[in-house]
Amino acid sequence: MKHIIAIALLCGILYSCKKVEEVRYQSTDNVYFNLITDTSKQTRSDSIVYSFALYPEKATDTVFLPVRISGSRVKTARQFKVTVVDSATTAVAGLHYKPLEDMYTMPADSGTTGVPVILLNTDPALANKTVRIKFMLVATADFKVDYTPWDSLRVIFSNRLEKPVWWNVWIGELGAYSRVKHELFIRVSGTTELPATNSDATTTPRVLYYTRRFKAFLSDPLLWVQNNPAAGYTLTPTTNGNYFFYSITNPEKKYLLELNPADNRYYFRDEDGNRIVV
């Protein structure tokens, strides 16, 4: 009798599992944005923040919206859709980014993909303002979008910098902050940031390497360009012995290098018209 009951229970369990599998197989899978900013804590973010000021040689760049499925991977490619939420978007298609495709593909046997968003660095106003694009996933025949907290994602971008915490830590090496000085530091120092603390015994020598490269550039920009052809920068003469300094891959972003007859040296000026020195 006990054996009969056990067999009956086992059959019931197997039947229940089979029903769950059938429901899962028959249901439409979901897609959602899966932007993880801290992998150790699995912390999600709703925004990708980007600045062209960190990449002065680029007139365009691509960020990828991470899309993930909730459900089963299948052996055929499937389609999903992403739209722009106009009411929450300040960027202009064609001016600040290239328009989206009608559909995007989740590859066969895959549970993740990235939607490419091509950002454009052609609007001079980006040096003084930040724009944003809000993206929304839309249901298709292949995928539902039931996870409403994760159905949207923003890209926030500009072509300007904000004063970082580490600047004050190393202000003795860098001098007073300005955005133009910060931009030039990124272009020629060999790094985009410095440590936010000077407590590590190995930190100071590494920082001095970068700051001395920057000082050497400001001391003689013409010589620096001549000695660093691989960096991809050039100088074009203007008038009165002045030059424009810029990346050969992004000639729209130029910095005026002015000759000071009093000491026969060249100086850049910051956004407030002050000479850039350290």
Tab-separated table of C-alpha atoms in Angstrom, residues 29-261:
chain	number	residue	atom	x	y	z
A	29	ASP	CA	9.490	35.998	-23.046
A	30	ASN	CA	10.291	39.496	-21.785
A	31	VAL	CA	13.081	41.987	-22.454
A	32	TYR	CA	14.369	44.605	-20.056
A	33	PHE	CA	17.284	47.016	-19.669
A	34	ASN	CA	19.988	45.561	-17.465
A	35	LEU	CA	22.460	48.331	-16.654
A	36	ILE	CA	24.560	47.046	-13.747
A	37	THR	CA	26.817	49.673	-12.160
A	38	ASP	CA	28.122	47.554	-9.284
A	39	THR	CA	28.534	43.884	-10.141
A	40	SER	CA	29.386	42.894	-6.570
A	41	LYS	CA	26.077	44.280	-5.296
A	42	GLN	CA	24.133	43.874	-8.570
A	43	THR	CA	23.156	47.537	-8.373
A	44	ARG	CA	21.083	48.738	-11.323
A	45	SER	CA	21.126	52.229	-12.777
A	46	ASP	CA	18.626	53.985	-15.020
A	47	SER	CA	21.185	56.236	-16.744
A	48	ILE	CA	24.342	56.095	-18.824
A	49	VAL	CA	26.373	59.296	-18.363
A	50	TYR	CA	28.859	60.277	-21.070
A	51	SER	CA	31.060	63.290	-21.864
A	52	PHE	CA	32.847	63.889	-25.155
A	53	ALA	CA	35.248	66.053	-23.191
A	54	LEU	CA	36.922	62.840	-22.030
A	55	TYR	CA	37.513	61.793	-25.647
A	56	PRO	CA	38.468	64.960	-27.529
A	57	GLU	CA	39.582	63.073	-30.618
A	58	LYS	CA	36.059	61.759	-31.239
A	59	ALA	CA	33.452	63.549	-33.334
A	60	THR	CA	31.076	60.610	-32.746
A	61	ASP	CA	30.930	57.742	-30.299
A	62	THR	CA	28.684	54.792	-29.578
A	63	VAL	CA	27.156	53.754	-26.268
A	64	PHE	CA	25.305	50.478	-25.914
A	65	LEU	CA	22.010	49.982	-24.117
A	66	PRO	CA	22.262	46.579	-22.386
A	67	VAL	CA	19.157	44.483	-23.083
A	68	ARG	CA	18.470	41.146	-21.412
A	69	ILE	CA	15.713	38.570	-21.766
A	70	SER	CA	13.680	37.049	-18.985
A	71	GLY	CA	12.715	33.632	-20.240
A	72	SER	CA	14.142	31.028	-22.544
A	73	ARG	CA	16.902	31.279	-25.097
A	74	VAL	CA	15.875	29.890	-28.461
A	75	LYS	CA	17.690	28.725	-31.578
A	76	THR	CA	16.334	31.497	-33.788
A	77	ALA	CA	16.901	35.260	-33.764
A	78	ARG	CA	14.070	37.382	-32.348
A	79	GLN	CA	13.079	41.008	-32.696
A	80	PHE	CA	12.528	43.703	-30.081
A	81	LYS	CA	11.807	47.414	-30.355
A	82	VAL	CA	13.231	50.532	-28.676
A	83	THR	CA	11.698	53.991	-29.002
A	84	VAL	CA	12.588	57.474	-27.805
A	85	VAL	CA	10.290	59.112	-25.249
A	86	ASP	CA	10.028	62.593	-26.755
A	87	SER	CA	8.485	64.196	-23.660
A	88	ALA	CA	11.538	63.241	-21.559
A	89	THR	CA	14.207	63.870	-24.224
A	90	THR	CA	16.132	67.097	-24.824
A	91	ALA	CA	18.612	65.786	-27.419
A	92	VAL	CA	17.717	66.294	-31.077
A	93	ALA	CA	17.855	63.389	-33.508
A	94	GLY	CA	20.261	64.108	-36.349
A	95	LEU	CA	22.029	66.818	-34.342
A	96	HIS	CA	22.950	65.023	-31.127
A	97	TYR	CA	22.380	61.373	-32.059
A	98	LYS	CA	21.534	59.207	-35.034
A	99	PRO	CA	17.898	58.031	-35.214
A	100	LEU	CA	17.126	54.517	-34.000
A	101	GLU	CA	16.441	51.481	-36.157
A	102	ASP	CA	12.862	50.233	-36.455
A	103	MET	CA	13.769	46.919	-34.806
A	104	TYR	CA	16.700	45.288	-33.061
A	105	THR	CA	17.718	41.639	-32.956
A	106	MET	CA	18.250	39.313	-30.040
A	107	PRO	CA	20.682	36.779	-31.562
A	108	ALA	CA	19.888	33.079	-31.618
A	109	ASP	CA	20.897	31.164	-28.485
A	110	SER	CA	21.526	34.437	-26.640
A	111	GLY	CA	19.981	36.120	-23.631
A	112	THR	CA	21.710	39.499	-23.911
A	113	THR	CA	22.586	42.077	-26.519
A	114	GLY	CA	23.469	45.752	-26.804
A	115	VAL	CA	21.539	48.408	-28.686
A	116	PRO	CA	24.013	50.835	-30.289
A	117	VAL	CA	23.252	54.530	-29.829
A	118	ILE	CA	25.500	56.765	-31.929
A	119	LEU	CA	26.144	60.094	-30.223
A	120	LEU	CA	27.270	63.136	-32.230
A	121	ASN	CA	29.743	65.770	-31.077
A	122	THR	CA	28.931	68.408	-33.690
A	123	ASP	CA	26.814	70.867	-31.693
A	124	PRO	CA	29.013	73.560	-30.077
A	125	ALA	CA	26.293	74.107	-27.466
A	126	LEU	CA	27.228	70.762	-25.859
A	127	ALA	CA	30.230	72.538	-24.346
A	128	ASN	CA	27.801	74.483	-22.155
A	129	LYS	CA	24.824	72.211	-21.679
A	130	THR	CA	23.859	68.607	-21.039
A	131	VAL	CA	21.238	66.788	-23.109
A	132	ARG	CA	19.438	63.519	-22.524
A	133	ILE	CA	17.610	60.808	-24.408
A	134	LYS	CA	15.063	58.547	-22.718
A	135	PHE	CA	14.625	55.143	-24.328
A	136	MET	CA	11.685	52.800	-23.834
A	137	LEU	CA	11.317	49.137	-24.733
A	138	VAL	CA	8.129	48.296	-26.638
A	139	ALA	CA	6.424	44.896	-26.833
A	140	THR	CA	6.663	42.942	-30.082
A	141	ALA	CA	5.419	39.579	-31.333
A	142	ASP	CA	8.580	37.997	-29.893
A	143	PHE	CA	8.852	39.771	-26.549
A	144	LYS	CA	6.693	41.311	-23.884
A	145	VAL	CA	7.829	44.223	-21.706
A	146	ASP	CA	6.283	43.443	-18.330
A	147	TYR	CA	9.096	44.695	-16.057
A	148	THR	CA	8.053	48.337	-15.931
A	149	PRO	CA	10.807	49.501	-13.528
A	150	TRP	CA	13.381	48.366	-16.111
A	151	ASP	CA	11.619	49.156	-19.371
A	152	SER	CA	13.333	52.550	-19.786
A	153	LEU	CA	16.890	53.863	-19.761
A	154	ARG	CA	18.427	57.326	-20.207
A	155	VAL	CA	21.618	58.451	-21.904
A	156	ILE	CA	22.846	61.783	-20.519
A	157	PHE	CA	25.714	63.444	-22.352
A	158	SER	CA	27.569	66.679	-23.063
A	159	ASN	CA	30.939	67.971	-24.175
A	160	ARG	CA	31.911	69.587	-20.909
A	161	LEU	CA	33.598	68.639	-17.687
A	162	GLU	CA	32.855	69.322	-14.041
A	163	LYS	CA	35.549	69.865	-11.421
A	164	PRO	CA	36.471	66.423	-10.038
A	165	VAL	CA	37.184	65.718	-6.380
A	166	TRP	CA	40.765	64.732	-7.189
A	167	TRP	CA	41.602	68.192	-8.551
A	168	ASN	CA	41.611	69.700	-5.052
A	169	VAL	CA	43.774	66.840	-3.787
A	170	TRP	CA	46.464	67.708	-6.358
A	171	ILE	CA	45.839	71.445	-6.707
A	172	GLY	CA	49.460	72.121	-5.767
A	173	GLU	CA	50.490	70.405	-9.005
A	174	LEU	CA	47.594	71.508	-11.189
A	175	GLY	CA	46.810	75.025	-10.039
A	176	ALA	CA	43.408	76.703	-10.149
A	177	TYR	CA	40.672	74.757	-11.892
A	178	SER	CA	39.036	75.654	-15.183
A	179	ARG	CA	37.195	73.485	-17.666
A	180	VAL	CA	39.580	74.337	-20.494
A	181	LYS	CA	42.577	73.425	-18.329
A	182	HIS	CA	40.846	70.171	-17.386
A	183	GLU	CA	40.218	69.384	-21.065
A	184	LEU	CA	43.839	70.071	-21.997
A	185	PHE	CA	45.029	67.941	-19.072
A	186	ILE	CA	43.025	64.986	-20.378
A	187	ARG	CA	44.327	65.484	-23.904
A	188	VAL	CA	48.036	65.477	-23.122
A	189	SER	CA	48.724	64.002	-19.669
A	190	GLY	CA	48.067	60.368	-20.556
A	191	THR	CA	45.201	59.899	-18.075
A	192	THR	CA	41.617	61.063	-17.629
A	193	GLU	CA	41.767	61.205	-13.826
A	194	LEU	CA	44.049	61.209	-10.815
A	195	PRO	CA	43.635	59.369	-7.493
A	196	ALA	CA	41.289	61.040	-5.045
A	197	THR	CA	43.735	60.439	-2.194
A	198	ASN	CA	47.475	60.884	-1.711
A	199	SER	CA	47.811	58.462	1.202
A	200	ASP	CA	49.320	55.636	-0.864
A	201	ALA	CA	53.120	55.702	-1.075
A	202	THR	CA	52.966	54.723	-4.745
A	203	THR	CA	50.434	57.416	-5.633
A	204	THR	CA	52.622	60.527	-5.674
A	205	PRO	CA	55.225	59.283	-8.209
A	206	ARG	CA	52.444	58.201	-10.555
A	207	VAL	CA	50.658	61.555	-10.235
A	208	LEU	CA	53.886	63.465	-10.794
A	209	TYR	CA	54.432	61.572	-14.038
A	210	TYR	CA	51.092	62.809	-15.408
A	211	THR	CA	51.295	66.352	-14.058
A	212	ARG	CA	54.836	66.852	-15.345
A	213	ARG	CA	53.737	65.768	-18.807
A	214	PHE	CA	50.991	68.377	-18.585
A	215	LYS	CA	53.377	71.084	-17.410
A	216	ALA	CA	55.798	70.264	-20.221
A	217	PHE	CA	52.967	70.691	-22.707
A	218	LEU	CA	51.893	74.074	-21.314
A	219	SER	CA	55.514	75.213	-21.208
A	220	ASP	CA	55.993	74.620	-24.956
A	221	PRO	CA	52.927	73.331	-26.858
A	222	LEU	CA	54.681	73.576	-30.238
A	223	LEU	CA	57.536	71.358	-29.088
A	224	TRP	CA	55.090	68.911	-27.476
A	225	VAL	CA	53.165	68.473	-30.739
A	226	GLN	CA	56.436	68.002	-32.625
A	227	ASN	CA	57.689	65.360	-30.166
A	228	ASN	CA	54.371	63.471	-29.864
A	229	PRO	CA	53.096	62.836	-33.409
A	230	ALA	CA	51.370	59.620	-32.354
A	231	ALA	CA	49.076	61.615	-30.040
A	232	GLY	CA	47.232	62.861	-33.122
A	233	TYR	CA	47.270	66.624	-32.472
A	234	THR	CA	48.310	69.448	-34.736
A	235	LEU	CA	48.815	73.220	-34.756
A	236	THR	CA	47.484	75.478	-37.506
A	237	PRO	CA	48.838	79.041	-37.743
A	238	THR	CA	46.290	81.858	-37.590
A	239	THR	CA	47.260	85.542	-37.356
A	240	ASN	CA	49.691	87.557	-35.264
A	241	GLY	CA	51.846	84.489	-34.727
A	242	ASN	CA	49.016	82.550	-33.006
A	243	TYR	CA	47.925	78.946	-33.564
A	244	PHE	CA	44.907	76.678	-33.258
A	245	PHE	CA	45.579	73.442	-31.367
A	246	TYR	CA	43.244	70.489	-32.099
A	247	SER	CA	42.936	66.761	-32.706
A	248	ILE	CA	43.255	65.790	-36.370
A	249	THR	CA	40.261	63.469	-35.958
A	250	ASN	CA	38.041	66.172	-34.470
A	251	PRO	CA	39.036	69.504	-36.043
A	252	GLU	CA	35.786	71.178	-34.939
A	253	LYS	CA	37.116	71.470	-31.382
A	254	LYS	CA	39.948	74.012	-31.472
A	255	TYR	CA	41.940	75.806	-28.768
A	256	LEU	CA	43.535	79.168	-29.514
A	257	LEU	CA	47.216	79.320	-28.601
A	258	GLU	CA	48.291	82.937	-28.258
A	259	LEU	CA	51.755	84.419	-28.370
A	260	ASN	CA	52.595	86.793	-25.516
A	261	PRO	CA	55.234	89.239	-26.845
